[in-house]
Coordinates of C-alpha atoms in Angstrom, one line a residue:
X1 CA 0.2 0.1 0.0
X2 CA 2.9 2.6 1.0
X3 CA 4.7 1.6 -2.7
X4 CA 1.2 2.2 -4.6
X5 CA 0.9 5.8 -2.7
X6 CA 4.7 6.9 -2.5
X7 CA 4.0 6.2 -7.0
X8 CA 0.8 8.2 -6.9
X9 CA 3.0 10.3 -5.2
X10 CA 5.7 10.8 -7.8
X11 CA 3.8 10.1 -10.9
X12 CA 1.8 14.1 -9.5
X13 CA 4.9 15.6 -8.8
X14 CA 6.7 14.5 -12.3
X15 CA 3.3 15.3 -13.8
X16 CA 3.1 18.8 -12.2
X17 CA 7.1 19.6 -13.4
X18 CA 6.5 18.6 -16.8
X19 CA 3.5 21.1 -17.1
X20 CA 6.3 23.7 -16.3
X21 CA 8.0 25.0 -19.6
X22 CA 11.3 24.9 -18.1
X23 CA 12.3 22.9 -14.6
X24 CA 16.0 22.4 -13.2
X25 CA 18.1 19.8 -12.3
X26 CA 20.8 19.6 -10.1
X27 CA 23.4 16.8 -11.0
X28 CA 25.5 15.2 -8.3
X29 CA 29.1 13.6 -9.8
X30 CA 31.9 11.5 -7.5
X31 CA 32.1 8.8 -9.5
X32 CA 36.7 9.3 -9.3
X33 CA 38.7 12.0 -7.5
X34 CA 36.3 15.4 -9.0
X35 CA 33.9 16.3 -6.0
X36 CA 31.3 17.9 -9.0
X37 CA 28.1 19.9 -9.1
X38 CA 26.1 21.6 -11.8
X39 CA 22.8 23.1 -11.9
X40 CA 20.6 23.2 -15.6
X41 CA 17.4 23.8 -16.9
X42 CA 15.3 22.0 -19.4
X43 CA 16.4 24.4 -22.4
X44 CA 20.4 23.3 -21.9
X45 CA 21.4 26.8 -19.7
X46 CA 24.1 26.2 -17.4
X47 CA 22.9 27.8 -14.2
X48 CA 25.9 27.1 -11.9
X49 CA 28.5 24.4 -11.8
X50 CA 31.3 23.8 -9.1
X51 CA 34.3 21.2 -9.1
X52 CA 36.8 21.0 -6.3
X53 CA 40.0 18.3 -7.9
X54 CA 42.0 16.8 -5.8
X55 CA 45.4 17.0 -7.5
X56 CA 47.2 18.2 -4.5
X57 CA 46.4 14.9 -2.2
X58 CA 46.8 12.0 -4.4
X59 CA 50.1 13.5 -6.1
X60 CA 52.3 12.3 -3.5
X61 CA 51.6 9.0 -4.3
X62 CA 51.3 8.9 -8.0
X63 CA 47.8 8.5 -8.5
X64 CA 44.1 8.0 -7.1
X65 CA 44.3 6.5 -3.8
X66 CA 40.4 5.5 -3.6
X67 CA 40.8 5.8 0.1
X68 CA 42.0 9.2 -0.4
X69 CA 39.5 10.2 -2.7
X70 CA 36.6 8.9 -0.9
X71 CA 37.6 11.0 2.5
X72 CA 37.9 14.1 0.2
X73 CA 34.3 13.6 -1.1
X74 CA 32.7 13.9 2.4
X75 CA 34.7 16.5 3.4
X76 CA 33.3 18.6 -0.3
X77 CA 30.3 17.6 -0.7
X78 CA 28.3 19.1 1.5
X79 CA 30.3 22.8 0.4
X80 CA 29.8 21.7 -3.0
X81 CA 26.1 21.3 -3.5
X82 CA 25.9 24.8 -1.2
X83 CA 28.4 26.8 -3.1
X84 CA 26.5 25.4 -6.7
X85 CA 23.1 26.8 -5.3
X86 CA 24.9 30.0 -4.1
X87 CA 26.4 30.4 -7.5
X88 CA 22.8 30.0 -8.9
X89 CA 21.0 32.4 -6.8
X90 CA 18.8 29.4 -5.9
X91 CA 17.8 27.0 -3.2
X92 CA 16.7 23.1 -3.2
X93 CA 13.1 24.2 -3.3
X94 CA 13.9 25.8 -6.7
X95 CA 15.5 22.5 -7.5
X96 CA 12.5 20.2 -9.5
X97 CA 15.0 17.3 -10.3
X98 CA 17.9 15.4 -8.6
X99 CA 20.2 13.3 -10.8
X100 CA 23.3 11.8 -9.3
X101 CA 26.0 9.4 -11.0
X102 CA 25.2 6.2 -9.8
X103 CA 28.1 4.3 -12.0
X104 CA 30.1 3.2 -13.4
X105 CA 33.5 4.3 -10.9
X106 CA 34.9 3.7 -8.1
X107 CA 32.8 2.4 -5.3
X108 CA 33.2 4.4 -2.3
X109 CA 33.2 7.8 -4.3
X110 CA 30.3 6.7 -5.8
X111 CA 29.1 6.0 -2.2
X112 CA 29.4 9.6 -1.4
X113 CA 27.5 11.5 -4.3
X114 CA 24.5 8.7 -3.7
X115 CA 23.9 8.9 0.1
X116 CA 23.7 12.9 -0.5
X117 CA 21.7 12.6 -3.2
X118 CA 19.2 10.3 -0.9
X119 CA 19.8 12.9 2.1
X120 CA 18.1 15.7 -0.7
X121 CA 15.3 13.5 -1.7
X122 CA 14.5 12.4 1.9
X123 CA 14.2 16.5 2.1
X124 CA 12.8 17.6 -0.7
X125 CA 11.1 14.8 -2.2
X126 CA 12.0 15.7 -5.6
X127 CA 12.3 13.5 -8.6
X128 CA 15.3 11.3 -8.9
X129 CA 17.0 9.8 -11.7
X130 CA 19.7 7.2 -11.1
X131 CA 22.6 8.1 -13.9
X132 CA 25.4 5.9 -15.9
X133 CA 28.4 8.0 -16.0
X134 CA 29.4 7.5 -19.0
X135 CA 25.8 8.3 -20.8
X136 CA 26.1 11.7 -19.0
X137 CA 29.5 11.7 -21.2
X138 CA 27.3 10.4 -24.6
X139 CA 24.3 12.9 -23.9
X140 CA 26.1 16.4 -22.8
X141 CA 26.6 17.4 -26.4
X142 CA 23.6 17.4 -26.8
X143 CA 22.5 19.9 -23.7
X144 CA 24.3 22.9 -26.2
X145 CA 23.1 21.0 -29.5
X146 CA 19.5 20.8 -29.3
X147 CA 19.4 19.8 -32.8
X148 CA 21.4 16.3 -32.6
X149 CA 19.4 13.6 -33.2
X150 CA 19.6 9.9 -32.8
X151 CA 20.9 7.5 -33.7
X152 CA 24.5 8.5 -33.7
X153 CA 28.2 7.1 -33.5
X154 CA 29.4 7.6 -29.8
X155 CA 33.1 6.9 -29.3
X156 CA 33.7 7.3 -25.9
X157 CA 37.8 7.9 -25.4
X158 CA 38.2 8.5 -21.2
X159 CA 40.6 7.5 -18.7
X160 CA 38.5 4.7 -17.4
X161 CA 36.6 3.4 -21.1
X162 CA 37.6 3.1 -24.7
X163 CA 34.4 2.5 -26.7
X164 CA 32.1 2.4 -29.6
X165 CA 28.5 2.4 -29.5
X166 CA 25.2 3.2 -31.2
X167 CA 23.2 5.2 -29.2
X168 CA 19.9 4.8 -30.1
X169 CA 18.3 6.8 -27.6
X170 CA 18.4 7.8 -23.9
X171 CA 19.6 5.1 -22.1
X172 CA 19.7 2.8 -26.0
X173 CA 22.8 1.8 -27.1
X174 CA 24.3 -1.1 -28.8
X175 CA 28.3 -1.8 -28.1
X176 CA 30.4 -2.1 -31.4
X177 CA 33.7 -2.1 -29.8
X178 CA 35.5 -1.9 -26.6
X179 CA 38.8 -2.3 -25.5
X180 CA 40.6 -5.5 -24.6
X181 CA 42.9 -4.4 -22.1
X182 CA 43.9 -0.8 -21.2
X183 CA 41.4 2.0 -22.2
X184 CA 43.2 5.4 -24.0
X185 CA 43.5 7.4 -21.1
X186 CA 45.3 5.0 -19.5
X187 CA 47.7 4.4 -22.0
X188 CA 48.6 7.9 -22.4
X189 CA 48.7 8.4 -18.4
X190 CA 51.0 5.5 -18.2
X191 CA 53.1 6.6 -21.7
X192 CA 53.3 9.8 -19.6
X193 CA 54.8 8.1 -16.7
X194 CA 57.4 5.8 -19.0
X195 CA 58.7 9.4 -20.2
X196 CA 59.4 10.7 -16.9
X197 CA 56.6 12.7 -16.4
X198 CA 55.7 13.3 -12.7
X199 CA 52.1 12.6 -11.8
X200 CA 49.5 15.3 -13.0
X201 CA 52.8 17.7 -14.0
X202 CA 54.7 18.1 -17.4
X203 CA 57.8 20.8 -18.5
X204 CA 57.6 21.4 -21.9
X205 CA 61.6 23.1 -22.4
X206 CA 59.7 26.5 -21.0
X207 CA 57.1 26.0 -18.2
X208 CA 56.3 23.7 -15.6
X209 CA 52.8 23.1 -16.4
X210 CA 50.5 21.3 -13.8
X211 CA 47.4 19.3 -12.5
X212 CA 46.6 18.1 -15.9
X213 CA 46.2 14.4 -16.9
X214 CA 48.9 12.7 -18.4
X215 CA 47.0 12.5 -21.8
X216 CA 47.3 16.4 -21.9
X217 CA 51.4 16.2 -21.0
X218 CA 51.9 13.7 -23.6
X219 CA 49.6 16.2 -26.0
X220 CA 51.9 19.1 -25.0
X221 CA 55.1 16.7 -25.6
X222 CA 53.8 15.6 -28.6
X223 CA 52.7 19.2 -30.5
X224 CA 57.0 19.8 -30.3
X225 CA 58.1 16.3 -31.4
X226 CA 58.8 14.4 -34.5
X227 CA 55.1 11.9 -35.0
X228 CA 57.7 9.7 -37.4
X229 CA 60.8 9.3 -35.2
X230 CA 60.1 6.1 -34.2
X231 CA 57.8 3.6 -35.6
X232 CA 55.1 1.5 -33.8
X233 CA 53.6 -1.1 -35.3
X234 CA 49.5 -0.6 -35.6
X235 CA 47.7 -3.0 -33.4
X236 CA 44.9 -4.9 -34.3
X237 CA 45.4 -4.0 -37.7
X238 CA 43.9 -7.7 -39.6
X239 CA 41.0 -8.4 -36.5
X240 CA 37.9 -8.8 -37.4
X241 CA 36.0 -6.6 -35.1
X242 CA 36.3 -3.2 -33.9
X243 CA 38.1 -3.8 -30.5
X244 CA 40.9 -1.9 -29.2
X245 CA 44.2 -2.6 -27.6
X246 CA 46.7 -0.5 -26.2
X247 CA 48.5 -2.7 -23.8
X248 CA 51.2 -3.7 -26.4
X249 CA 51.9 0.1 -27.6
X250 CA 52.9 0.9 -23.8
X251 CA 54.8 -2.0 -23.6
X252 CA 56.9 -1.2 -26.8
X253 CA 57.2 2.0 -25.8
X254 CA 58.6 1.1 -22.4
X255 CA 61.1 -1.2 -24.2
X256 CA 62.1 1.2 -26.0
X257 CA 62.8 4.3 -23.7
X258 CA 64.7 1.3 -21.7
X259 CA 67.0 1.0 -24.7
X260 CA 67.4 5.0 -25.3
X261 CA 68.3 5.6 -21.8
X262 CA 70.8 2.1 -21.9
X263 CA 73.0 4.1 -24.4
X264 CA 75.6 6.7 -23.3
X265 CA 73.9 9.3 -24.8
X266 CA 70.1 9.6 -24.5
X267 CA 69.7 12.5 -26.5
X268 CA 72.0 11.2 -29.6
X269 CA 69.3 8.3 -29.8
X270 CA 67.1 11.6 -31.4
X271 CA 68.2 11.9 -34.6
X272 CA 67.5 8.9 -35.5
X273 CA 64.3 6.7 -36.3
X274 CA 64.1 3.9 -33.9
X275 CA 64.5 0.6 -36.0
X276 CA 64.5 -1.9 -33.7
X277 CA 61.5 -0.5 -32.1
X278 CA 59.8 -4.0 -30.4
X279 CA 56.3 -4.3 -32.5
X280 CA 52.6 -4.3 -30.3
X281 CA 52.5 -7.3 -28.9
X282 CA 48.8 -7.0 -29.8
X283 CA 49.5 -6.6 -33.0
X284 CA 49.1 -9.2 -36.3
X285 CA 50.9 -7.9 -39.1
X286 CA 54.3 -5.7 -40.0
X287 CA 52.4 -4.3 -43.0
X288 CA 50.7 -1.5 -41.0
X289 CA 54.2 0.4 -41.0
X290 CA 52.9 3.0 -43.4
X291 CA 49.5 3.3 -41.6
X292 CA 51.3 4.5 -38.0
X293 CA 52.7 7.5 -40.2
X294 CA 49.2 8.4 -42.5
X295 CA 48.0 11.0 -40.0
X296 CA 51.7 12.5 -39.0
X297 CA 50.8 15.3 -40.9
X298 CA 48.5 16.4 -39.0
X299 CA 50.5 15.6 -35.0
X300 CA 52.9 17.8 -34.9
X301 CA 52.6 22.1 -34.9
X302 CA 56.1 22.6 -34.5
X303 CA 59.3 21.0 -35.2
X304 CA 61.3 19.1 -32.8
X305 CA 64.5 20.4 -33.7
X306 CA 63.4 24.1 -31.8
X307 CA 63.6 22.0 -28.4
X308 CA 67.2 22.4 -26.7
X309 CA 68.9 19.0 -26.2
X310 CA 69.3 19.0 -23.0
X311 CA 68.1 16.5 -20.0
X312 CA 64.5 17.1 -19.2
X313 CA 64.4 18.3 -15.1
X314 CA 60.7 17.1 -14.7
X315 CA 61.5 13.9 -13.2
X316 CA 60.7 14.4 -9.7
X317 CA 59.9 17.4 -7.1
X318 CA 60.5 18.2 -3.7
X319 CA 56.9 18.3 -1.3
X320 CA 58.8 21.0 0.2
X321 CA 60.0 23.5 -2.3
X322 CA 58.1 21.5 -5.3
X323 CA 61.9 22.9 -7.2
X324 CA 62.6 20.0 -9.8
X325 CA 65.2 17.6 -9.3
X326 CA 67.4 17.2 -12.6
X327 CA 68.4 13.5 -13.5
X328 CA 70.9 12.6 -15.8
X329 CA 69.5 9.4 -16.9
X330 CA 66.6 10.3 -17.5
X331 CA 65.3 11.4 -21.1
X332 CA 66.7 14.3 -22.9
X333 CA 63.4 17.0 -23.7
X334 CA 63.6 16.7 -27.6
X335 CA 63.8 12.9 -26.5
X336 CA 60.3 13.1 -24.5
X337 CA 58.8 15.1 -27.6
X338 CA 59.8 12.5 -29.4
X339 CA 58.7 9.8 -28.4
X340 CA 54.9 11.1 -27.4
X341 CA 54.7 12.2 -31.2
X342 CA 55.0 9.3 -32.4
X343 CA 52.9 7.2 -29.7
X344 CA 50.7 9.8 -29.7
X345 CA 50.2 9.0 -33.7
X346 CA 49.9 5.5 -33.5
X347 CA 47.2 5.2 -30.6
X348 CA 45.3 8.0 -32.5
X349 CA 45.7 5.4 -36.1
X350 CA 44.5 3.0 -34.2
X351 CA 41.4 4.8 -33.2
X352 CA 40.8 6.4 -36.5
X353 CA 41.4 2.7 -38.1
X354 CA 38.5 1.1 -35.2
X355 CA 35.9 4.2 -35.8
X356 CA 36.3 3.6 -39.3
X357 CA 35.7 -0.3 -39.0
X358 CA 32.3 1.0 -37.3
X359 CA 31.4 2.8 -39.6
X360 CA 31.6 0.2 -42.7
X361 CA 30.1 -2.3 -40.5
X362 CA 27.0 -0.1 -40.2
X363 CA 26.5 1.0 -43.4
X364 CA 27.4 -2.6 -44.9
X365 CA 30.5 -0.9 -46.6
X366 CA 33.0 -3.8 -47.3
X367 CA 36.8 -3.3 -46.0
X368 CA 39.7 -4.4 -48.4
X369 CA 40.3 -7.1 -46.8
X370 CA 36.7 -8.5 -47.5
X371 CA 36.9 -7.2 -51.0
X372 CA 40.2 -9.5 -51.3
X373 CA 38.3 -12.4 -49.8
X374 CA 35.9 -12.0 -52.1
X375 CA 38.3 -11.9 -55.4
X376 CA 40.5 -14.9 -54.0
X377 CA 36.9 -16.5 -53.8
X378 CA 36.0 -16.2 -57.3
X379 CA 39.1 -17.2 -58.5
X380 CA 38.9 -20.6 -56.7
X381 CA 35.4 -20.6 -57.3
X382 CA 34.3 -21.3 -53.8
X383 CA 31.0 -21.1 -52.7
X384 CA 31.3 -18.7 -49.9
X385 CA 28.2 -17.4 -47.8
X386 CA 28.1 -13.7 -48.9
X387 CA 28.2 -11.0 -46.0
X388 CA 24.6 -10.5 -44.5
X389 CA 23.4 -7.0 -45.8
X390 CA 21.6 -5.4 -43.1
X391 CA 19.7 -1.6 -44.0
X392 CA 20.1 0.6 -40.8
X393 CA 18.5 3.8 -40.0
X394 CA 21.3 6.4 -41.2
X395 CA 23.6 8.2 -38.8
X396 CA 22.8 11.2 -37.9
X397 CA 26.5 12.0 -36.5
X398 CA 29.6 10.7 -35.0
X399 CA 29.9 12.3 -31.2
X400 CA 32.7 11.7 -29.4
X401 CA 33.5 12.3 -25.1
X402 CA 35.3 11.9 -22.8
X403 CA 38.7 13.6 -21.4
X404 CA 41.0 12.3 -24.1
X405 CA 38.4 14.0 -26.6
X406 CA 39.9 17.3 -26.0
X407 CA 43.2 16.6 -27.9
X408 CA 43.0 18.8 -30.9
X409 CA 45.3 16.5 -32.9
X410 CA 42.5 13.6 -32.2
X411 CA 39.7 16.6 -32.8
X412 CA 41.1 17.4 -36.4
X413 CA 41.3 13.9 -37.2
X414 CA 37.6 12.5 -36.3
X415 CA 36.9 15.9 -38.1
X416 CA 38.1 14.2 -41.1
X417 CA 36.5 10.8 -40.7
X418 CA 33.4 12.9 -40.5
X419 CA 33.8 14.4 -44.0
X420 CA 35.0 11.0 -45.9
X421 CA 31.9 9.6 -44.8
X422 CA 29.2 12.8 -44.9
X423 CA 28.9 13.1 -40.9
X424 CA 28.5 16.3 -38.7
X425 CA 31.0 15.6 -36.0
X426 CA 30.0 16.9 -32.4
X427 CA 32.6 17.2 -29.5
X428 CA 31.5 18.4 -26.0
X429 CA 33.6 22.3 -25.1
X430 CA 37.0 21.0 -23.6
X431 CA 35.6 22.6 -19.8
X432 CA 32.8 19.5 -20.4
X433 CA 35.1 16.5 -21.6
X434 CA 36.5 15.8 -18.1
X435 CA 34.0 14.7 -15.4
X436 CA 31.7 17.3 -14.5
X437 CA 28.0 17.7 -12.5
X438 CA 26.5 19.3 -15.4
X439 CA 26.9 16.7 -18.0
X440 CA 24.6 14.6 -15.0
X441 CA 22.8 17.3 -14.5
X442 CA 22.0 17.7 -18.9
X443 CA 21.2 13.5 -18.3
X444 CA 18.8 14.1 -15.3
X445 CA 17.0 16.2 -18.2
X446 CA 17.0 13.8 -20.8
X447 CA 15.7 11.1 -18.8
X448 CA 12.7 12.9 -16.6
X449 CA 11.6 13.7 -20.1
X450 CA 11.3 10.2 -21.0
X451 CA 10.0 9.4 -17.7
X452 CA 13.2 7.7 -16.6
X453 CA 13.1 8.5 -12.8
X454 CA 13.4 5.8 -9.8
X455 CA 10.2 5.1 -8.0
X456 CA 12.0 4.8 -4.8
X457 CA 15.2 6.2 -4.4
X458 CA 15.9 4.2 -1.2
X459 CA 16.5 1.5 -3.0
X460 CA 19.2 2.8 -5.6
X461 CA 22.5 1.2 -5.7
X462 CA 25.6 2.2 -7.0
X463 CA 26.9 0.1 -9.2
X464 CA 31.2 0.2 -9.8
X465 CA 30.8 -1.5 -12.8
X466 CA 28.0 -0.6 -15.6
X467 CA 28.0 -1.0 -18.6
X468 CA 25.9 1.0 -21.3
X469 CA 24.9 -1.7 -22.9
X470 CA 23.5 -4.9 -20.7
X471 CA 23.1 -7.1 -23.4
X472 CA 25.9 -7.0 -25.7
X473 CA 25.5 -9.1 -29.1
X474 CA 28.7 -10.6 -30.1
X475 CA 28.9 -9.1 -33.7
X476 CA 32.2 -10.2 -34.9
X477 CA 35.1 -12.6 -34.4
X478 CA 36.3 -11.3 -30.9
X479 CA 40.2 -12.0 -30.3
X480 CA 39.3 -12.8 -26.9
X481 CA 39.7 -16.5 -25.7
X482 CA 36.5 -18.1 -24.3
X483 CA 37.7 -17.7 -20.8
X484 CA 38.6 -14.1 -21.6
X485 CA 34.7 -13.5 -22.8
X486 CA 33.6 -15.3 -19.4
X487 CA 35.9 -13.6 -17.2
X488 CA 34.6 -9.9 -18.7
X489 CA 31.0 -11.1 -18.4
X490 CA 32.1 -11.7 -15.0
X491 CA 32.9 -8.5 -14.0
X492 CA 29.6 -7.2 -14.9
X493 CA 27.4 -10.2 -13.0
X494 CA 29.7 -10.4 -10.4
X495 CA 28.8 -6.5 -9.8
X496 CA 25.3 -7.7 -10.0
X497 CA 25.5 -10.6 -7.3
X498 CA 27.6 -7.9 -5.0
X499 CA 25.6 -5.0 -4.8
X500 CA 21.7 -5.6 -6.6
X501 CA 20.3 -4.7 -10.1
X502 CA 20.3 -1.0 -10.5
X503 CA 16.7 -0.1 -11.0

């Protein structure tokens, strides 16, 4: 009986909000290490936003420590809500809908945001939206551009995810490609560390740039390096699917750096290409050598020759003075820049290759490999079954989102893909690419309009693992062994067993 009354009350509240021309949503985001709140209205106007990063807390640990992030969220969440409301000149009574990230992410961090959202619900009885963090990234471009229609191809490139999906509507996704190991953001972060960049910092030869992710450090160094200075093999060039693999590239970079450091003068190695560079372990063809430099002309905005051939001084910092300490055994700045440019070049070539493969599949376009296979079959007069042709609704564009999508070189490359396939490309503004409460608030707008509110917010749980496509179909032949497929499936299944099913 109480449940029925609760549903009726929620319906009455929802109907009254729907009758308003404009309604306001507060978004709460605590999935990782930023406490972020945003307030937007149903027309897409940002009324206020606030974000508290945790760089200083994690720097001495050279990475994010979940327990420290949890404690920082707990200390900041009330202040963040209050400051955001003050910025907007509003009170909670002026908020119509509460939206909160409930996964995926770090469990204890998610718990802080969800707990606060439930407190606000109990006190103010507002409709409640449980938001998938990745859906926030996917939909935020529609906040600024209401003309973007479904379906569109969404490319999610962040520190935790590398995925290609078809977004058919709000909370309606089809997975096309996923990473087999590292995400692109994780690979770039690790590459920055391999090159000697301290956590959250990079020295570009003139300035020490602070509070940045590894991907941004790589972009800064790459802009001053030669993308053709070192050869890395393009991963998965002959695979039949649209998945990603970056771990082999990361390993190749580590081996190459070790080789350069072992030479008498690391700076002397930068004048010649490393023909002995190890190939990516996830690649299966040497025919990709031309591919790994196909987009190199757009990878560098200035020549590496402009950098003094001196040993970098960014390898370590003291907590007392934050002064830089020189280590003569580290890479020279020119080596750092050339390696960063070469690594970024092949990593982005890999992204391009996977995106193009996804579009070819969607539009039933034959790949060169398929054409060759058909030609050989015709020569042998074999009777292989034809490729299944499925007519799909034309895509309305390509959306690229997540922290890595801020990279200007990547944006240019994907713009070129859009021109090739005659599809418009949409990127969020750079400040909306990182984790933020504004994107969660906008996802709440979209969900509320579709009636996707939670009947009983008290039963909502957080899910550290929460895929956008809950029941992905195997479209292509996978590179994963059956054992690995079951392990991956178990990630979500185990989360459901532990936490329960998300409403």
